[in-house]
Amino acid sequence: MGKRVSLAWLFGINLFISAFTFGGGYVVVPMIRKYYVEKKGLFDERELMDLAACAQSSPGAVAVNLAAVTGYRVAGRKGMLIGCVGAVIPPLVILTVISFFYAAFSENQIVRAVLRGMEAGVCALVVDVVIDMGRAVFQEKNRLLDILLPAAFVLVFFLQVNVVLVIAGSAAASFAAGWLARRKRNGTAV
């Protein structure tokens, strides 16, 4: 598991990240990078990408799933549980307060303007994550990934191919490439 951290730190950092990153999903990735990768050195950028992919492909909220997999990565099962609890408390409290005062919030123009401004910030964070993760993929010097990424974009964006089919095809191509590379490394015939 590598470096370990205290459960109190893990709880506190997930509580902090969840409380100050609005929009969920990939918006938490820059904060995870800052605290887990850059400040603590608990894992590297590549591992973060793998953990984020795992969190996205699992059912449930990406932010909570990412708190679970990063917690597990640095502190085992207890870390997974503590990470999830820390990530869930802020939205639970915020939604409870908002639901209690819903009528007042929904009609308030200032609150609406603040939320619209936050949407722009969330969009900028997501674009930043996409650029960083895309850059990391292209730095890997993997020809299959160099082909799959733009091909998937063209298929989905321009040709309107179903995303599920593109993901399944990309997964099959990656699995086949990995299987062939492993056989080649082991010296077995294809």
mmCIF file of C-alpha atoms in Angstrom:
data_model
loop_
_atom_site.group_PDB
_atom_site.id
_atom_site.type_symbol
_atom_site.label_atom_id
_atom_site.label_comp_id
_atom_site.label_asym_id
_atom_site.label_seq_id
_atom_site.Cartn_x
_atom_site.Cartn_y
_atom_site.Cartn_z
ATOM 1 C CA MET A 1 0.000 0.000 0.000
ATOM 2 C CA GLY A 2 3.000 2.351 0.207
ATOM 3 C CA LYS A 3 2.852 5.430 2.446
ATOM 4 C CA ARG A 4 0.187 5.474 5.129
ATOM 5 C CA VAL A 5 -1.686 8.359 6.689
ATOM 6 C CA SER A 6 -3.729 8.758 9.843
ATOM 7 C CA LEU A 7 -7.437 8.097 9.604
ATOM 8 C CA ALA A 8 -8.048 11.548 11.115
ATOM 9 C CA TRP A 9 -6.110 13.183 8.243
ATOM 10 C CA LEU A 10 -7.984 11.071 5.717
ATOM 11 C CA PHE A 11 -11.357 11.995 7.210
ATOM 12 C CA GLY A 12 -10.450 15.679 7.444
ATOM 13 C CA ILE A 13 -9.085 15.982 3.923
ATOM 14 C CA ASN A 14 -12.097 14.214 2.381
ATOM 15 C CA LEU A 15 -14.448 16.374 4.443
ATOM 16 C CA PHE A 16 -12.566 19.493 3.272
ATOM 17 C CA ILE A 17 -12.469 18.439 -0.390
ATOM 18 C CA SER A 18 -16.149 17.532 -0.389
ATOM 19 C CA ALA A 19 -17.134 20.765 1.349
ATOM 20 C CA PHE A 20 -15.251 23.039 -1.047
ATOM 21 C CA THR A 21 -15.671 21.379 -4.445
ATOM 22 C CA PHE A 22 -19.095 22.019 -5.896
ATOM 23 C CA GLY A 23 -20.149 19.957 -8.879
ATOM 24 C CA GLY A 24 -18.861 16.557 -7.765
ATOM 25 C CA GLY A 25 -17.394 14.094 -10.220
ATOM 26 C CA TYR A 26 -14.126 15.113 -11.785
ATOM 27 C CA VAL A 27 -14.174 18.469 -9.992
ATOM 28 C CA VAL A 28 -12.595 16.720 -6.972
ATOM 29 C CA VAL A 29 -9.646 15.396 -9.016
ATOM 30 C CA PRO A 30 -7.552 18.612 -8.855
ATOM 31 C CA MET A 31 -8.015 18.703 -5.075
ATOM 32 C CA ILE A 32 -7.127 15.005 -4.731
ATOM 33 C CA ARG A 33 -4.051 15.690 -6.871
ATOM 34 C CA LYS A 34 -3.035 18.661 -4.724
ATOM 35 C CA TYR A 35 -3.308 16.907 -1.355
ATOM 36 C CA TYR A 36 -2.674 13.224 -2.094
ATOM 37 C CA VAL A 37 -0.138 13.479 -4.936
ATOM 38 C CA GLU A 38 1.656 16.826 -4.596
ATOM 39 C CA LYS A 39 1.621 17.499 -0.846
ATOM 40 C CA LYS A 40 1.714 13.988 0.653
ATOM 41 C CA GLY A 41 3.179 11.940 -2.228
ATOM 42 C CA LEU A 42 0.811 9.066 -1.431
ATOM 43 C CA PHE A 43 0.650 8.011 -5.071
ATOM 44 C CA ASP A 44 1.629 9.418 -8.455
ATOM 45 C CA GLU A 45 -0.299 11.101 -11.259
ATOM 46 C CA ARG A 46 -0.703 7.837 -13.191
ATOM 47 C CA GLU A 47 -2.195 6.079 -10.175
ATOM 48 C CA LEU A 48 -4.575 9.004 -9.701
ATOM 49 C CA MET A 49 -5.761 8.588 -13.296
ATOM 50 C CA ASP A 50 -6.290 4.862 -12.708
ATOM 51 C CA LEU A 51 -8.168 5.501 -9.461
ATOM 52 C CA ALA A 52 -10.335 8.166 -11.144
ATOM 53 C CA ALA A 53 -11.160 5.746 -13.978
ATOM 54 C CA CYS A 54 -12.080 3.085 -11.432
ATOM 55 C CA ALA A 55 -14.254 5.569 -9.515
ATOM 56 C CA GLN A 56 -16.025 6.659 -12.686
ATOM 57 C CA SER A 57 -16.729 3.131 -13.860
ATOM 58 C CA SER A 58 -18.249 2.100 -10.515
ATOM 59 C CA PRO A 59 -21.920 2.758 -9.769
ATOM 60 C CA GLY A 60 -22.623 5.764 -7.589
ATOM 61 C CA ALA A 61 -21.324 9.284 -7.214
ATOM 62 C CA VAL A 62 -17.843 9.685 -8.705
ATOM 63 C CA ALA A 63 -16.675 11.946 -5.852
ATOM 64 C CA VAL A 64 -17.683 9.385 -3.212
ATOM 65 C CA ASN A 65 -16.239 6.508 -5.243
ATOM 66 C CA LEU A 66 -12.969 8.423 -5.617
ATOM 67 C CA ALA A 67 -12.878 9.068 -1.858
ATOM 68 C CA ALA A 68 -13.406 5.323 -1.367
ATOM 69 C CA VAL A 69 -10.684 4.134 -3.751
ATOM 70 C CA THR A 70 -8.137 6.723 -2.608
ATOM 71 C CA GLY A 71 -8.955 5.934 1.025
ATOM 72 C CA TYR A 72 -8.497 2.233 0.337
ATOM 73 C CA ARG A 73 -5.258 2.899 -1.529
ATOM 74 C CA VAL A 74 -3.667 4.773 1.377
ATOM 75 C CA ALA A 75 -5.278 3.187 4.467
ATOM 76 C CA GLY A 76 -7.004 -0.058 3.510
ATOM 77 C CA ARG A 77 -10.616 -0.907 4.359
ATOM 78 C CA LYS A 78 -10.826 1.530 7.258
ATOM 79 C CA GLY A 79 -9.524 4.252 4.954
ATOM 80 C CA MET A 80 -12.192 3.417 2.398
ATOM 81 C CA LEU A 81 -14.945 3.744 5.010
ATOM 82 C CA ILE A 82 -13.504 6.917 6.563
ATOM 83 C CA GLY A 83 -12.989 8.484 3.119
ATOM 84 C CA CYS A 84 -16.599 7.801 2.140
ATOM 85 C CA VAL A 85 -18.002 9.186 5.390
ATOM 86 C CA GLY A 86 -15.872 12.322 5.068
ATOM 87 C CA ALA A 87 -16.990 12.812 1.468
ATOM 88 C CA VAL A 88 -20.698 12.305 2.204
ATOM 89 C CA ILE A 89 -21.139 14.554 5.260
ATOM 90 C CA PRO A 90 -20.851 18.004 3.548
ATOM 91 C CA PRO A 91 -23.397 17.351 0.769
ATOM 92 C CA LEU A 92 -25.730 15.726 3.296
ATOM 93 C CA VAL A 93 -25.600 18.783 5.559
ATOM 94 C CA ILE A 94 -25.856 21.240 2.652
ATOM 95 C CA LEU A 95 -28.824 19.431 1.094
ATOM 96 C CA THR A 96 -30.572 19.230 4.463
ATOM 97 C CA VAL A 97 -30.213 22.991 4.974
ATOM 98 C CA ILE A 98 -31.225 23.779 1.388
ATOM 99 C CA SER A 99 -34.291 21.544 1.546
ATOM 100 C CA PHE A 100 -35.339 23.209 4.802
ATOM 101 C CA PHE A 101 -35.087 26.683 3.244
ATOM 102 C CA TYR A 102 -35.922 25.693 -0.350
ATOM 103 C CA ALA A 103 -38.648 28.270 -0.957
ATOM 104 C CA ALA A 104 -36.449 31.166 0.170
ATOM 105 C CA PHE A 105 -33.415 29.939 -1.811
ATOM 106 C CA SER A 106 -35.295 29.181 -5.028
ATOM 107 C CA GLU A 107 -36.693 32.709 -5.351
ATOM 108 C CA ASN A 108 -33.569 34.617 -4.285
ATOM 109 C CA GLN A 109 -31.864 36.246 -7.284
ATOM 110 C CA ILE A 110 -28.518 36.522 -5.465
ATOM 111 C CA VAL A 111 -28.465 32.798 -4.738
ATOM 112 C CA ARG A 112 -29.333 32.080 -8.374
ATOM 113 C CA ALA A 113 -26.507 34.349 -9.580
ATOM 114 C CA VAL A 114 -24.008 32.708 -7.220
ATOM 115 C CA LEU A 115 -25.015 29.250 -8.457
ATOM 116 C CA ARG A 116 -24.636 30.354 -12.093
ATOM 117 C CA GLY A 117 -21.164 31.666 -11.308
ATOM 118 C CA MET A 118 -20.282 28.376 -9.638
ATOM 119 C CA GLU A 119 -21.382 26.516 -12.785
ATOM 120 C CA ALA A 120 -18.757 28.428 -14.780
ATOM 121 C CA GLY A 121 -16.092 27.554 -12.224
ATOM 122 C CA VAL A 122 -17.066 23.888 -12.292
ATOM 123 C CA CYS A 123 -16.880 23.893 -16.085
ATOM 124 C CA ALA A 124 -13.372 25.384 -15.968
ATOM 125 C CA LEU A 125 -12.226 22.749 -13.454
ATOM 126 C CA VAL A 126 -13.596 19.909 -15.586
ATOM 127 C CA VAL A 127 -11.833 21.285 -18.686
ATOM 128 C CA ASP A 128 -8.590 21.523 -16.678
ATOM 129 C CA VAL A 129 -8.905 17.884 -15.568
ATOM 130 C CA VAL A 130 -9.645 16.704 -19.113
ATOM 131 C CA ILE A 131 -6.576 18.534 -20.431
ATOM 132 C CA ASP A 132 -4.323 17.188 -17.656
ATOM 133 C CA MET A 133 -5.561 13.614 -18.035
ATOM 134 C CA GLY A 134 -5.370 13.808 -21.827
ATOM 135 C CA ARG A 135 -1.808 15.110 -21.612
ATOM 136 C CA ALA A 136 -0.883 12.220 -19.299
ATOM 137 C CA VAL A 137 -2.403 9.701 -21.726
ATOM 138 C CA PHE A 138 -0.423 11.108 -24.663
ATOM 139 C CA GLN A 139 2.811 11.191 -22.634
ATOM 140 C CA GLU A 140 2.471 7.461 -22.067
ATOM 141 C CA LYS A 141 3.691 6.764 -25.631
ATOM 142 C CA ASN A 142 1.070 4.118 -26.238
ATOM 143 C CA ARG A 143 0.059 3.973 -29.893
ATOM 144 C CA LEU A 144 -3.240 2.258 -29.142
ATOM 145 C CA LEU A 145 -4.250 5.084 -26.785
ATOM 146 C CA ASP A 146 -3.021 7.652 -29.312
ATOM 147 C CA ILE A 147 -5.464 6.140 -31.811
ATOM 148 C CA LEU A 148 -8.372 5.286 -29.480
ATOM 149 C CA LEU A 149 -8.771 8.714 -27.891
ATOM 150 C CA PRO A 150 -9.322 10.754 -31.089
ATOM 151 C CA ALA A 151 -11.213 7.875 -32.722
ATOM 152 C CA ALA A 152 -13.624 7.679 -29.775
ATOM 153 C CA PHE A 153 -14.144 11.442 -29.924
ATOM 154 C CA VAL A 154 -14.909 11.362 -33.660
ATOM 155 C CA LEU A 155 -17.233 8.368 -33.308
ATOM 156 C CA VAL A 156 -19.253 9.923 -30.479
ATOM 157 C CA PHE A 157 -19.174 13.622 -31.351
ATOM 158 C CA PHE A 158 -19.409 13.603 -35.139
ATOM 159 C CA LEU A 159 -20.869 10.215 -36.052
ATOM 160 C CA GLN A 160 -23.205 9.942 -33.029
ATOM 161 C CA VAL A 161 -22.196 6.338 -32.296
ATOM 162 C CA ASN A 162 -23.608 5.143 -28.969
ATOM 163 C CA VAL A 163 -21.125 5.847 -26.148
ATOM 164 C CA VAL A 164 -21.628 2.379 -24.666
ATOM 165 C CA LEU A 165 -20.526 0.792 -27.945
ATOM 166 C CA VAL A 166 -17.458 3.046 -28.146
ATOM 167 C CA ILE A 167 -16.482 2.232 -24.547
ATOM 168 C CA ALA A 168 -17.017 -1.494 -25.114
ATOM 169 C CA GLY A 169 -14.975 -1.392 -28.327
ATOM 170 C CA SER A 170 -12.177 0.582 -26.661
ATOM 171 C CA ALA A 171 -12.130 -1.825 -23.726
ATOM 172 C CA ALA A 172 -12.012 -4.826 -26.064
ATOM 173 C CA ALA A 173 -9.172 -3.296 -28.102
ATOM 174 C CA SER A 174 -7.209 -2.447 -24.934
ATOM 175 C CA PHE A 175 -7.792 -5.912 -23.480
ATOM 176 C CA ALA A 176 -6.659 -7.568 -26.720
ATOM 177 C CA ALA A 177 -3.550 -5.360 -26.919
ATOM 178 C CA GLY A 178 -2.668 -6.131 -23.294
ATOM 179 C CA TRP A 179 -3.209 -9.853 -23.811
ATOM 180 C CA LEU A 180 -1.025 -9.871 -26.930
ATOM 181 C CA ALA A 181 1.713 -7.860 -25.188
ATOM 182 C CA ARG A 182 1.688 -10.251 -22.218
ATOM 183 C CA ARG A 183 1.959 -13.277 -24.499
ATOM 184 C CA LYS A 184 4.805 -11.623 -26.395
ATOM 185 C CA ARG A 185 6.608 -10.801 -23.122
ATOM 186 C CA ASN A 186 6.231 -14.386 -21.909
ATOM 187 C CA GLY A 187 7.514 -15.709 -25.233
ATOM 188 C CA THR A 188 4.396 -17.713 -26.084
ATOM 189 C CA ALA A 189 3.120 -17.898 -29.628
ATOM 190 C CA VAL A 190 0.039 -15.950 -30.593
#
